Short mmCIF file of C-alpha atoms in Angstrom, two decimals:
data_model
loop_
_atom_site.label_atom_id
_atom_site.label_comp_id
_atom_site.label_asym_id
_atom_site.label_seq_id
_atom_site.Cartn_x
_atom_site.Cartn_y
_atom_site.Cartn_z
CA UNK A 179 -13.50 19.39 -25.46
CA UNK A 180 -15.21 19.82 -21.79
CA UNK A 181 -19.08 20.75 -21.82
CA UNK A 182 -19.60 24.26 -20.86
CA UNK A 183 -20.74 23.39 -17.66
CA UNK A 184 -18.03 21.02 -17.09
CA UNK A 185 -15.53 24.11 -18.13
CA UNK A 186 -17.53 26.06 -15.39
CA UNK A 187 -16.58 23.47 -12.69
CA UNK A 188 -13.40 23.58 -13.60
CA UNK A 189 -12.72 28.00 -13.98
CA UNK A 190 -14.63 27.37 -10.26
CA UNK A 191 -12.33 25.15 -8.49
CA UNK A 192 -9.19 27.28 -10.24
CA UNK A 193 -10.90 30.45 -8.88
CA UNK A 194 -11.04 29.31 -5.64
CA UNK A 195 -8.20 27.16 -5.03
CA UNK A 196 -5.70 29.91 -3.90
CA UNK A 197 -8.13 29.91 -0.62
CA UNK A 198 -8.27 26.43 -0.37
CA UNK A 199 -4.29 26.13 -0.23
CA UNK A 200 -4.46 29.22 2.51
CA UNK A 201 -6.90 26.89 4.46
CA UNK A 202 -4.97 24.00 4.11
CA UNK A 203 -2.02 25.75 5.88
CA UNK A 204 -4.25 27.41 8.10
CA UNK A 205 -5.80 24.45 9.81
CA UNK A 206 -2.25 22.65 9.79
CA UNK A 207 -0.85 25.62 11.51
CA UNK A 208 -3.20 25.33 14.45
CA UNK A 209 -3.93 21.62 14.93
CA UNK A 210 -6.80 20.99 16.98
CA UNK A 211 -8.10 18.00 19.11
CA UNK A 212 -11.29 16.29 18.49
CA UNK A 213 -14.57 17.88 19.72
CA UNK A 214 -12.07 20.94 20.19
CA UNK A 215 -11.41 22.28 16.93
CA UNK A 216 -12.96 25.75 17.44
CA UNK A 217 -10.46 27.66 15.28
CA UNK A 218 -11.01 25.67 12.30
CA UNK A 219 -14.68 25.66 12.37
CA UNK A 220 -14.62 29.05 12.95
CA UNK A 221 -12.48 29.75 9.91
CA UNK A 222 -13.93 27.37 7.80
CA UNK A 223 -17.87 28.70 8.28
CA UNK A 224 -17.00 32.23 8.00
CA UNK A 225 -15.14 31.30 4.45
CA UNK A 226 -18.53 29.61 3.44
CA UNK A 227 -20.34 32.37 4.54
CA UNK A 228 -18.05 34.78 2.66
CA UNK A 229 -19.32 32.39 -0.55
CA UNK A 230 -23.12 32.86 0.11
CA UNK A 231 -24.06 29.91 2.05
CA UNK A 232 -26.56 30.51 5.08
CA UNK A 233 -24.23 28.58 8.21
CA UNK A 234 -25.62 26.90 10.79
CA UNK A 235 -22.55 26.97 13.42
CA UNK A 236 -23.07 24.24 16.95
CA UNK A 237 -24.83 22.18 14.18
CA UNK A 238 -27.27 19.29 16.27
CA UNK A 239 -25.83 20.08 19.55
CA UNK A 240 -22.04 20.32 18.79
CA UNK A 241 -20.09 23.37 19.10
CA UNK A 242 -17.02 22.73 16.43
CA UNK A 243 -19.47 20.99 14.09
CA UNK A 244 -21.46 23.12 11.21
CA UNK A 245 -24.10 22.95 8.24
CA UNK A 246 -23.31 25.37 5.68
CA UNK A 247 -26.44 25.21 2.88
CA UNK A 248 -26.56 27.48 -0.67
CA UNK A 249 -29.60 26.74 -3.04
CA UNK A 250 -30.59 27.49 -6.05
CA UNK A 251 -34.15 26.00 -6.82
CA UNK A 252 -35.07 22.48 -6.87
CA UNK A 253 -32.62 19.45 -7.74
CA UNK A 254 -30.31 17.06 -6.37
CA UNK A 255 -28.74 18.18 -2.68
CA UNK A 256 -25.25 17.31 -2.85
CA UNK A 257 -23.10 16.71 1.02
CA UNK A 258 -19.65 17.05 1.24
CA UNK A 259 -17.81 16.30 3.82
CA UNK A 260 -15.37 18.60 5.78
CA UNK A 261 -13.05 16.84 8.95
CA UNK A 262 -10.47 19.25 10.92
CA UNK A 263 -9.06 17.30 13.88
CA UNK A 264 -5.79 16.24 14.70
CA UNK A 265 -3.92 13.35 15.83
CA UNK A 266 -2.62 13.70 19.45
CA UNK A 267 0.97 13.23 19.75
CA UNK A 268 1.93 13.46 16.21
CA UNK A 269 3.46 17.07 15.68
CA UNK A 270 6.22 17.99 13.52
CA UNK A 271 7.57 20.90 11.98
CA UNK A 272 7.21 21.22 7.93
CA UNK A 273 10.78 19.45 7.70
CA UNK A 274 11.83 15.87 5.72
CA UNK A 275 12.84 14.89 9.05
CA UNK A 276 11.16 13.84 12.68
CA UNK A 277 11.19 17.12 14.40
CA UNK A 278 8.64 17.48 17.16
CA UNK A 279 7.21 20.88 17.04
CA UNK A 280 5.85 20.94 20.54
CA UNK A 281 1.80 21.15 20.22
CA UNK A 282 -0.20 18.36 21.67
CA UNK A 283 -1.47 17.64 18.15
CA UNK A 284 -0.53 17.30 14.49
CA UNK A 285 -2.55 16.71 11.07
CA UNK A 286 -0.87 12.85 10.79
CA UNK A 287 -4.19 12.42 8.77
CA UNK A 288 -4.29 15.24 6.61
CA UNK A 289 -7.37 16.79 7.69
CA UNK A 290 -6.47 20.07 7.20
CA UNK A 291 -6.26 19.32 3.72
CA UNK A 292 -10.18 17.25 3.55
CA UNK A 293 -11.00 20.34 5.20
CA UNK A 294 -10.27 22.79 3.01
CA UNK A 295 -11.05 20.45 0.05
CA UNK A 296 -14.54 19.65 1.15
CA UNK A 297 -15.23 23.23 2.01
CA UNK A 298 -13.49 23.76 -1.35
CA UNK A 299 -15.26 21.96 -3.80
CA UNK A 300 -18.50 23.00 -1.93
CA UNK A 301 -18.01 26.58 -2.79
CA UNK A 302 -16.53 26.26 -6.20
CA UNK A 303 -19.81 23.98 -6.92
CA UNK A 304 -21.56 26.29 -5.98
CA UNK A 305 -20.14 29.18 -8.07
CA UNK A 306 -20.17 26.84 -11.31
CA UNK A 307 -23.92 25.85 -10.55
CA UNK A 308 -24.21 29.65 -10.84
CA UNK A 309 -22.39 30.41 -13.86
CA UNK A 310 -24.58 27.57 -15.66
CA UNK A 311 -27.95 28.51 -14.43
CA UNK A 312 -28.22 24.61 -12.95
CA UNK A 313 -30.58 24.23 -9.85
CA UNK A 314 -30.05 22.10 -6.67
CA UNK A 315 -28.55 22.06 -2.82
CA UNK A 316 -25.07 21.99 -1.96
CA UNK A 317 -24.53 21.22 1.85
CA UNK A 318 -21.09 21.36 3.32
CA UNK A 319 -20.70 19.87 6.54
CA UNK A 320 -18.24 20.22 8.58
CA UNK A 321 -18.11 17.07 11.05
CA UNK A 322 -15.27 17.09 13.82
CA UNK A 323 -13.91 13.96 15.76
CA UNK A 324 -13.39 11.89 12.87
CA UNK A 325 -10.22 10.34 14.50
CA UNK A 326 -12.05 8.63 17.17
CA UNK A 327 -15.01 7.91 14.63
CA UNK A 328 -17.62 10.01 16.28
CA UNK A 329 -18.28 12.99 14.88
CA UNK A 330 -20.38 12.04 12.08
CA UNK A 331 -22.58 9.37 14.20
CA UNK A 332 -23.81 11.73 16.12
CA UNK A 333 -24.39 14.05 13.45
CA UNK A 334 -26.50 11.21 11.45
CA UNK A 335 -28.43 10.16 14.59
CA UNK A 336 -28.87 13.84 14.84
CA UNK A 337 -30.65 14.71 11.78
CA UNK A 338 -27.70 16.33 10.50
CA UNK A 339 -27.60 14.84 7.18
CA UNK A 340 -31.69 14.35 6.12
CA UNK A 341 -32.39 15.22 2.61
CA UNK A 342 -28.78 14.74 1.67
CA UNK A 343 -29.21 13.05 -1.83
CA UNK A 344 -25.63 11.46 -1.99
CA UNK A 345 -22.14 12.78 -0.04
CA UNK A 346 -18.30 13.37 -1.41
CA UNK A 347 -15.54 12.38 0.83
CA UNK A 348 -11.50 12.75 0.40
CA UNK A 349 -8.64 11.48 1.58
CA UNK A 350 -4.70 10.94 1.23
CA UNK A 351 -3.57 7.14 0.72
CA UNK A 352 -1.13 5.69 -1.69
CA UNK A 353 -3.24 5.26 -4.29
CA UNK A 354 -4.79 8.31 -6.55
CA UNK A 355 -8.09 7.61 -7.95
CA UNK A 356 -11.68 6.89 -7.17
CA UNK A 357 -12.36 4.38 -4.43
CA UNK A 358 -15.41 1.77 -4.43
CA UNK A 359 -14.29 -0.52 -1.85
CA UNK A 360 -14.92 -1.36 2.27
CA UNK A 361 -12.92 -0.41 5.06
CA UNK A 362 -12.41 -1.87 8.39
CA UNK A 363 -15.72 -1.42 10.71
CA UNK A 364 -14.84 -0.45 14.00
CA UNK A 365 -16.33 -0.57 17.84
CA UNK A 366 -14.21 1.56 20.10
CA UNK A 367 -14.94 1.63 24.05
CA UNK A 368 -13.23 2.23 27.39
CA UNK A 369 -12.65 -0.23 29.87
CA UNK A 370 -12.49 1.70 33.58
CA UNK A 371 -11.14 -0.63 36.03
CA UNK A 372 -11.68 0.83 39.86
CA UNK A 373 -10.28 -0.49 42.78
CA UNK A 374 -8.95 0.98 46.07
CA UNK A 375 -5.60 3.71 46.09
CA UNK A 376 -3.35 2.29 48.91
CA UNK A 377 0.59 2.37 50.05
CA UNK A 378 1.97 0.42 47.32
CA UNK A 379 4.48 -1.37 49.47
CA UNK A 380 1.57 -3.28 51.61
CA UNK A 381 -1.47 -3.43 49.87
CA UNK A 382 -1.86 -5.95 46.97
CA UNK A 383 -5.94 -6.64 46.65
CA UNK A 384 -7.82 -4.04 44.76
CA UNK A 385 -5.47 -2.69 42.40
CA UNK A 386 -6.89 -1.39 39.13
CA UNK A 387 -3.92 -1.86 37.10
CA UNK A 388 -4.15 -5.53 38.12
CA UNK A 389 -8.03 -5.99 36.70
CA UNK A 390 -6.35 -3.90 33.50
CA UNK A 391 -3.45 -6.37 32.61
CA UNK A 392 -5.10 -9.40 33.56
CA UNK A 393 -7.89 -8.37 30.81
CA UNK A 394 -5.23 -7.54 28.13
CA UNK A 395 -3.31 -10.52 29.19
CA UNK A 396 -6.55 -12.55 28.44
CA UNK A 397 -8.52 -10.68 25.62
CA UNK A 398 -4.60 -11.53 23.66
CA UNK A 399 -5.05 -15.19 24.50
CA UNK A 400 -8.20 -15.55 22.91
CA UNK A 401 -7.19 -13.44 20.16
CA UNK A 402 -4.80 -16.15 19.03
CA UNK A 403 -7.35 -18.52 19.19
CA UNK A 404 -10.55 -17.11 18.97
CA UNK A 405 -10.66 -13.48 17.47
CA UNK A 406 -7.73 -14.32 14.90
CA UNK A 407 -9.66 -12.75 12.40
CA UNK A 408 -9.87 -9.53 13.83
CA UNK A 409 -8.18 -6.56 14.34
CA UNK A 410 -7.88 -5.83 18.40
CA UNK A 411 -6.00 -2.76 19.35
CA UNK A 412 -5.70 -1.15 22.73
CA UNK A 413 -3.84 1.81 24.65
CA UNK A 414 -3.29 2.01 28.63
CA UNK A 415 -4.70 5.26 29.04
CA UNK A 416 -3.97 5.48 32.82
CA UNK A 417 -1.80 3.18 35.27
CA UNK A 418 -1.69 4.64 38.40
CA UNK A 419 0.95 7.61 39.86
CA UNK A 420 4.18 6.24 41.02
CA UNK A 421 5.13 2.76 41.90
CA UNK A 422 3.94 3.34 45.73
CA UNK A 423 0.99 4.30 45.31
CA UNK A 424 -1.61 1.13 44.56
CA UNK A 425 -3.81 2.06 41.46
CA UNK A 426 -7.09 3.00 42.31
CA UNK A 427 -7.88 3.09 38.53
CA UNK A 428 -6.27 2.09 35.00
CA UNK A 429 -8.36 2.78 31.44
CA UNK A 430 -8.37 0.75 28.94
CA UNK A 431 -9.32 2.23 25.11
CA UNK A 432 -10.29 -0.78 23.24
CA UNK A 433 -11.10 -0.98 19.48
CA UNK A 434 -12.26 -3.97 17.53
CA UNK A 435 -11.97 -3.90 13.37
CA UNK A 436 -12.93 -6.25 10.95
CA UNK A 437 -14.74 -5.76 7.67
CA UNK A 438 -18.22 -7.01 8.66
CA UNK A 439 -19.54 -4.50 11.27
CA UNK A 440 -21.58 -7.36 12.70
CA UNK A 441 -18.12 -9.51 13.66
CA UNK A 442 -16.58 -6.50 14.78
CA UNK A 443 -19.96 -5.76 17.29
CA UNK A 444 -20.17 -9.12 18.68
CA UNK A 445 -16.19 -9.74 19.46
CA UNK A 446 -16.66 -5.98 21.73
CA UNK A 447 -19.56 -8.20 23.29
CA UNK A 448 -17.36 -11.20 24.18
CA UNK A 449 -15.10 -8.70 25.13
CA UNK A 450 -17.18 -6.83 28.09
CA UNK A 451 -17.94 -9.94 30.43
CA UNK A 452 -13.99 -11.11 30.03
CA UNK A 453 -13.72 -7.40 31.61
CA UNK A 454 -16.00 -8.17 34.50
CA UNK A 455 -14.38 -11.53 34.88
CA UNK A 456 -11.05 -9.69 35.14
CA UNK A 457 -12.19 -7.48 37.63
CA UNK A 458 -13.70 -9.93 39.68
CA UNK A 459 -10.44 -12.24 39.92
CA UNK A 460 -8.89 -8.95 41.12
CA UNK A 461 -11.02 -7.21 43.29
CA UNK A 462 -11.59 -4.80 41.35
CA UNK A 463 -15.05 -3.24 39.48
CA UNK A 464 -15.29 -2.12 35.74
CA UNK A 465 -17.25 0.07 33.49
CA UNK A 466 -17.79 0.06 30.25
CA UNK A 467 -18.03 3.37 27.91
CA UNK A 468 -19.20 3.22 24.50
CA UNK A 469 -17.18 5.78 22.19
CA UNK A 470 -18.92 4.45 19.09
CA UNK A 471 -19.36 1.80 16.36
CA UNK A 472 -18.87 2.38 13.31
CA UNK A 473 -19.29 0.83 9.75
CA UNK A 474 -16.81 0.63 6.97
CA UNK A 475 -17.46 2.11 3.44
CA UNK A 476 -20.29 0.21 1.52
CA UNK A 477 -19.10 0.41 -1.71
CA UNK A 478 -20.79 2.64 -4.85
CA UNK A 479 -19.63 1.60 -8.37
CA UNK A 480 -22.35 4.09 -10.09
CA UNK A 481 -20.73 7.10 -8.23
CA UNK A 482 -17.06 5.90 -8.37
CA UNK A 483 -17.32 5.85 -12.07
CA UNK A 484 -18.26 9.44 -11.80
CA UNK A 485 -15.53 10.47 -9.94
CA UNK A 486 -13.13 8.30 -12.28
CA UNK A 487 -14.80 9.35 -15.12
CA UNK A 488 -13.69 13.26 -14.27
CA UNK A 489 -10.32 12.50 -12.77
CA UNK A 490 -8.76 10.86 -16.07
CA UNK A 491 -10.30 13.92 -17.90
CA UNK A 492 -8.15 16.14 -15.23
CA UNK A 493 -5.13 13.86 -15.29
CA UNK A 494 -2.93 13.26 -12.03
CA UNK A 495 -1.19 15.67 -9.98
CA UNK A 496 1.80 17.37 -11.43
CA UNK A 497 4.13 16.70 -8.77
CA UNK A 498 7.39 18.05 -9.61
CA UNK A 499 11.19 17.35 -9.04
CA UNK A 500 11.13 19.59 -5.49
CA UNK A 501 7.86 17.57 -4.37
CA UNK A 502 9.35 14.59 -5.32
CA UNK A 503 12.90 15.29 -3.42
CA UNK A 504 10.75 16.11 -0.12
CA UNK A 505 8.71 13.09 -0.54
CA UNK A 506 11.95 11.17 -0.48
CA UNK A 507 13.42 12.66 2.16
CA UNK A 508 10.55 12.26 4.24
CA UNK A 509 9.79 8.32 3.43
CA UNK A 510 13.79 7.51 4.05
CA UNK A 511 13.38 9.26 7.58
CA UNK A 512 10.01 7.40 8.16
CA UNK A 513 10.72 3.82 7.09
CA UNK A 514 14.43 3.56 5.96
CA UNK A 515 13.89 0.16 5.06
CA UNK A 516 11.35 0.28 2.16
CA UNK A 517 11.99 1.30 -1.62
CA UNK A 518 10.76 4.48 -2.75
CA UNK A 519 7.30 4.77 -4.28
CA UNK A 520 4.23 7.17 -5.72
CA UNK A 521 1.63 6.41 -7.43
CA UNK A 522 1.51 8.66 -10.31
CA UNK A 523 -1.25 6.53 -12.16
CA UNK A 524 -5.50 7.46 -11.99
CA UNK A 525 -7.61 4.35 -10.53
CA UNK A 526 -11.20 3.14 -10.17
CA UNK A 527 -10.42 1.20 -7.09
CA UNK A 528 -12.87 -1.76 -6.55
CA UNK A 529 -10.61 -4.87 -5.44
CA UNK A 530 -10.11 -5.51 -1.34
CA UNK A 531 -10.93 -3.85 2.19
CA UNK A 532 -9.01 -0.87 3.22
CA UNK A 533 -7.49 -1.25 6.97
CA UNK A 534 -8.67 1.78 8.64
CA UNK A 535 -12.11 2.98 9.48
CA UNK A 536 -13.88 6.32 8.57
CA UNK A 537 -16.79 7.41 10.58
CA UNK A 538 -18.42 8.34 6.82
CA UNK A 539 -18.24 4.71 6.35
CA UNK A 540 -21.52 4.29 8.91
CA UNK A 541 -23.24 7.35 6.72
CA UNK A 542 -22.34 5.41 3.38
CA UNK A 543 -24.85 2.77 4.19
CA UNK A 544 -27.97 5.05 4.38
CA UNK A 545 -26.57 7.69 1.98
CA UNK A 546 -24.40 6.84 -1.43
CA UNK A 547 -21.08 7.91 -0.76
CA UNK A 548 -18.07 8.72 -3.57
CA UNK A 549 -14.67 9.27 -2.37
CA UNK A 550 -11.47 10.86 -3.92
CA UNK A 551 -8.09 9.81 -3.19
CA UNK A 552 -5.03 11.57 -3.70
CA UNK A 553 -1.44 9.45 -2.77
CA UNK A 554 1.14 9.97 -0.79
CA UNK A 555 4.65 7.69 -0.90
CA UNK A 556 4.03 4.10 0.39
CA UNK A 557 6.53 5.03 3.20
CA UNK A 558 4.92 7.71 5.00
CA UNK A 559 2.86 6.82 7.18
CA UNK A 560 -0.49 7.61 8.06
CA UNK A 561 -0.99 8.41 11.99
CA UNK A 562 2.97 9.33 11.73
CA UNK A 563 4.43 12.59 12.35
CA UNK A 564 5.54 11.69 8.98
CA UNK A 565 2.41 12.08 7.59
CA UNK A 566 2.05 15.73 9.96
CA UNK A 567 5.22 16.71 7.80
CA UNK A 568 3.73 15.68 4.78
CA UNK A 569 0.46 17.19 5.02
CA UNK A 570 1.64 20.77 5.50
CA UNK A 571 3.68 20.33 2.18
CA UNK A 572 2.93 21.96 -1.42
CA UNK A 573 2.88 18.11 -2.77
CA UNK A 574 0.20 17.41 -0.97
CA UNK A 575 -2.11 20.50 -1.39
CA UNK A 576 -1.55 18.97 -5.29
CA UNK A 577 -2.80 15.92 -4.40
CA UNK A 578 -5.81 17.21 -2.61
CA UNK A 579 -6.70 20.06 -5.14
CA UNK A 580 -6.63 16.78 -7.71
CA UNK A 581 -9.08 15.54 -5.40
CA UNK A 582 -10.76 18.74 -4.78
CA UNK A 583 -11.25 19.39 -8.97
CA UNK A 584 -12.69 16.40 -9.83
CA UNK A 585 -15.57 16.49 -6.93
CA UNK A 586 -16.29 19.77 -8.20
CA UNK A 587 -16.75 18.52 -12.32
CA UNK A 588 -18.44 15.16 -10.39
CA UNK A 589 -21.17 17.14 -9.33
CA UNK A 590 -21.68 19.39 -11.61
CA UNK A 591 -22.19 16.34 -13.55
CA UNK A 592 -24.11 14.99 -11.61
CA UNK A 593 -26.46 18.38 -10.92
CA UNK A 594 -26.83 18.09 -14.91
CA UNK A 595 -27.52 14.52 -15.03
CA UNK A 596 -29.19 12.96 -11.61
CA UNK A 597 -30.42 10.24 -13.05
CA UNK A 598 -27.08 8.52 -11.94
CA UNK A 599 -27.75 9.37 -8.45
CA UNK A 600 -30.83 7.76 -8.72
CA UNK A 601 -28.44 4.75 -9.87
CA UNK A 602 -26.59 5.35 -6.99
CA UNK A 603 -29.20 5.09 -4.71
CA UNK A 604 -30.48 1.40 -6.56
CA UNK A 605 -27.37 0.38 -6.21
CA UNK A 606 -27.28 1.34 -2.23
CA UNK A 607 -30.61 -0.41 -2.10
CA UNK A 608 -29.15 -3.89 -3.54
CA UNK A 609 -26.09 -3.48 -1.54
CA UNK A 610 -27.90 -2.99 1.72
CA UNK A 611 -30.33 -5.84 1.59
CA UNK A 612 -30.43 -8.38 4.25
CA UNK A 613 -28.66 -5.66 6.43
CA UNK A 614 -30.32 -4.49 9.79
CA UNK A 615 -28.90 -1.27 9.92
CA UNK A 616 -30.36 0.31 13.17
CA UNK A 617 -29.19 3.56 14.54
CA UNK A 618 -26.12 4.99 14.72
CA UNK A 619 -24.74 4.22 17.86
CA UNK A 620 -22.03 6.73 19.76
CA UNK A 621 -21.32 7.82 23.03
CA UNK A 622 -20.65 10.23 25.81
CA UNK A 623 -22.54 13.04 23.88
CA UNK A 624 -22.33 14.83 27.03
CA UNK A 625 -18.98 14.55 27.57
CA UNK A 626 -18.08 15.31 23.97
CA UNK A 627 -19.73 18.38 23.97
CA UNK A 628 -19.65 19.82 27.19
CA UNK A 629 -16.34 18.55 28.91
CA UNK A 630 -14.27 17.20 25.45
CA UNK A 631 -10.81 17.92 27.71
CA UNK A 632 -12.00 15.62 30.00
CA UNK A 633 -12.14 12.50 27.37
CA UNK A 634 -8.84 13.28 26.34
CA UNK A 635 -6.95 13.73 29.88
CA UNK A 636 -8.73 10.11 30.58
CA UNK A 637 -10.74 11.26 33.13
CA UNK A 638 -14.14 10.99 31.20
CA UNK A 639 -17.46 8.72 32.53
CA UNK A 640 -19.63 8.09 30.04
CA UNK A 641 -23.18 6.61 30.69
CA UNK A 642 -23.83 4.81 27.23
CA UNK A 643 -22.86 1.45 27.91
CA UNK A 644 -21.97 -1.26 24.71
CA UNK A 645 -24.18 -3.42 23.74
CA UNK A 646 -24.53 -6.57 25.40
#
């Protein structure tokens, strides 16, 4: 039989999870670009509001970013973490099928649904905290630009998240269960070659695109040497006009991932005089923008086992026959190839390195971080419109109210109990020895939150410059 406070957490999260599930279709409905998601920060600080928390909206600067704080006395402050941008590209209607729906964007990471089930458990915290007569801090904080690993940098170097005891994330993956494992670090810049615009049919020197392909001709040569370790990705941002018309510039967005943040870092530095090189051999001049640098998830057994401890005693999702026929659909449109398959089991997931990054990954190491998973079929995709489809669907608002539930009992728990944060934070402590940490590096603050259209049209400058 649940404690009564644990029975509190629970009524909470079942009281307010009709309004997370009209937020989750909310922020899919209107999917927003990063550094540009005004209606869901809007929407999502006037619904904390509406639940008693004093909201700080342009949070440290940033006008879609927000600090939403309720307290009741002394005790543990509890984060949790709200994202709301989009992928660009990636829109789909809410169909098994790819159906572009027309908008520039589309929730191919399900952040409408971390959204609404940060915000979520937040409140419902909250309101349990209440009924129990428990005291401490929740802060909800809603951090945009995830996608491009930003937003949360430059809310840490910001201030944003002092006095923050320990933070809950969430996320869609394939597995369902608590995760105590890395991810991917990642450094992500722009390479802007500039040369001289000329009639394409005469004029061969100083051509951009030249001083572009010649550098992603190279940086793949040494990657099957050199860098085989690592995971190098790029996009052509901008070629040039038409054929006659010599490029008088061509962008470059580079990112670099590997486990250790340190290999990641010094690869982007090998990276930025091969650039220079490039240009030279062309004619040509580059620049080099820092987006930012992030580190993967360092790993928190003492708060995992919370998490875990509370999700068994919920049990998984109760997808049912209809969720299971649209997941099926869906994964045989995405990846016709591959065998059907859910996980409909609970873990405490310890083993192995996740490939993606999270920009909560860099906050992890100076603030013990536990994260909720809820799965989606192995064959939809994340970044796939498959995964736009998918996130507007009643399966998933299961999956992320399973999510959503247990961070709610977690930290109720762990109001009641904080001697495990205090674990937490040993454990943190042991992890992060040996580590220089330094501050959290991100750029084109200016840019981001003056001019965001401008970084995502490709016609940014950005002063910060990566580290030699």
């Amino acid at each position: 039989m649940m404690a009564k406070a644990q029975q509190a957490a629970a009524d909470a999260w079942m009281t307010v999870e009709p309004e997370v599930w009209s937020m989750y279709r909310r922020i899919w409905g209107e999917p927003e670009l990063g550094m540009m998601e005004y209606n869901a920060e809007a929407w999502l600080s006037a619904w904390l509001a509406d639940h008693g928390f004093s909201v700080e909206r342009g949070a440290c600067g940033m006008p879609t970013a927000f600090r939403a704080v309720w307290s009741s006395g002394d005790g543990p402050r509890l984060g949790f973490l709200a994202e709301y941008d989009a992928l660009p590209g990636q829109g789909n209607r809410l169909e098994p099928l790819k159906a572009p729906d027309g908008k520039r964007a589309g929730h191919a990471c399900g952040h409408n649904l971390i959204a609404g089930t940060g915000a979520g458990s937040a409140i419902a915290a909250r309101h349990a905290m209440e009924e129990s007569e428990l005291e401490g801090t929740i802060v909800c904080l809603g951090t945009p630009a995830e996608e491009i690993l930003w937003g949360k940098i430059a809310m840490l170097r910001r201030g944003a998240f002092e006095g923050i005891d320990m933070l809950f994330a969430n996320h869609a993956d394939y597995q369902n269960g608590a995760v105590s494992r890395p991810c991917l670090s990642c450094v992500s810049f722009e390479l802007l070659f500039e040369g001289q615009a000329s009639h394409g049919g005469a004029r061969r020197s100083g051509n951009a695109l030249d001083g572009a392909e010649l550098f992603v001709q190279s940086m793949e040569r040494l990657r099957a040497h050199q860098f085989g370790d690592v995971v190098i990705g790029h996009v052509l941002r901008f070629a040039g006009y038409m054929p006659s018309i010599t490029p008088d510039e061509a962008r470059l967005w580079i990112t670099v991932r590997h486990e250790s943040f340190e290999r990641a870092r010094d690869v982007a530095r090998q990276l930025i005089p091969l650039a220079g090189d490039c240009a030279r051999h062309t004619h040509t001049r580059v620049v080099d923008m820092l987006i930012s640098a992030s580190r993967g998830y360092l790993a928190n057994d003492a708060l995992g086992q919370v998490l875990y401890r509370h999700m068994q005693e919920i049990g998984p999702p109760a997808w049912d026959d209809g969720d299971t026929a649209y997941m099926r659909s869906l994964a045989a449109a995405c990846s016709p190839e591959a065998d059907f398959a859910w996980d409909r089991d609970i873990g405490l997931h310890t083993e192995g390195c996740d490939p993606y990054g999270q920009d909560d990954g860099e906050a992890s190491w100076s603030i013990p971080l536990a994260r909720a998973n809820w799965s989606c079929p192995s064959g939809v995709l994340l970044h796939n419109w498959a995964m736009t489809s998918a996130s507007g669907h009643a399966s998933q608002f299961k999956g992320a109210s399973f999510a959503g539930k247990a961070i709610t009992m977690a930290a109720i728990d762990l109001i009641e109990e904080p001697g495990q944060i205090d674990a937490a934070k040993q454990e943190l402590a042991r992890r992060t020895e040996g580590h220089v940490i330094g501050e959290p590096r991100c750029g084109g603050f200016e840019v981001m939150t003056t001019r965001p259209e401008t970084f995502w049209d490709g016609t940014w400058s950005g002063r910060d410059r990566v580290e030699p």
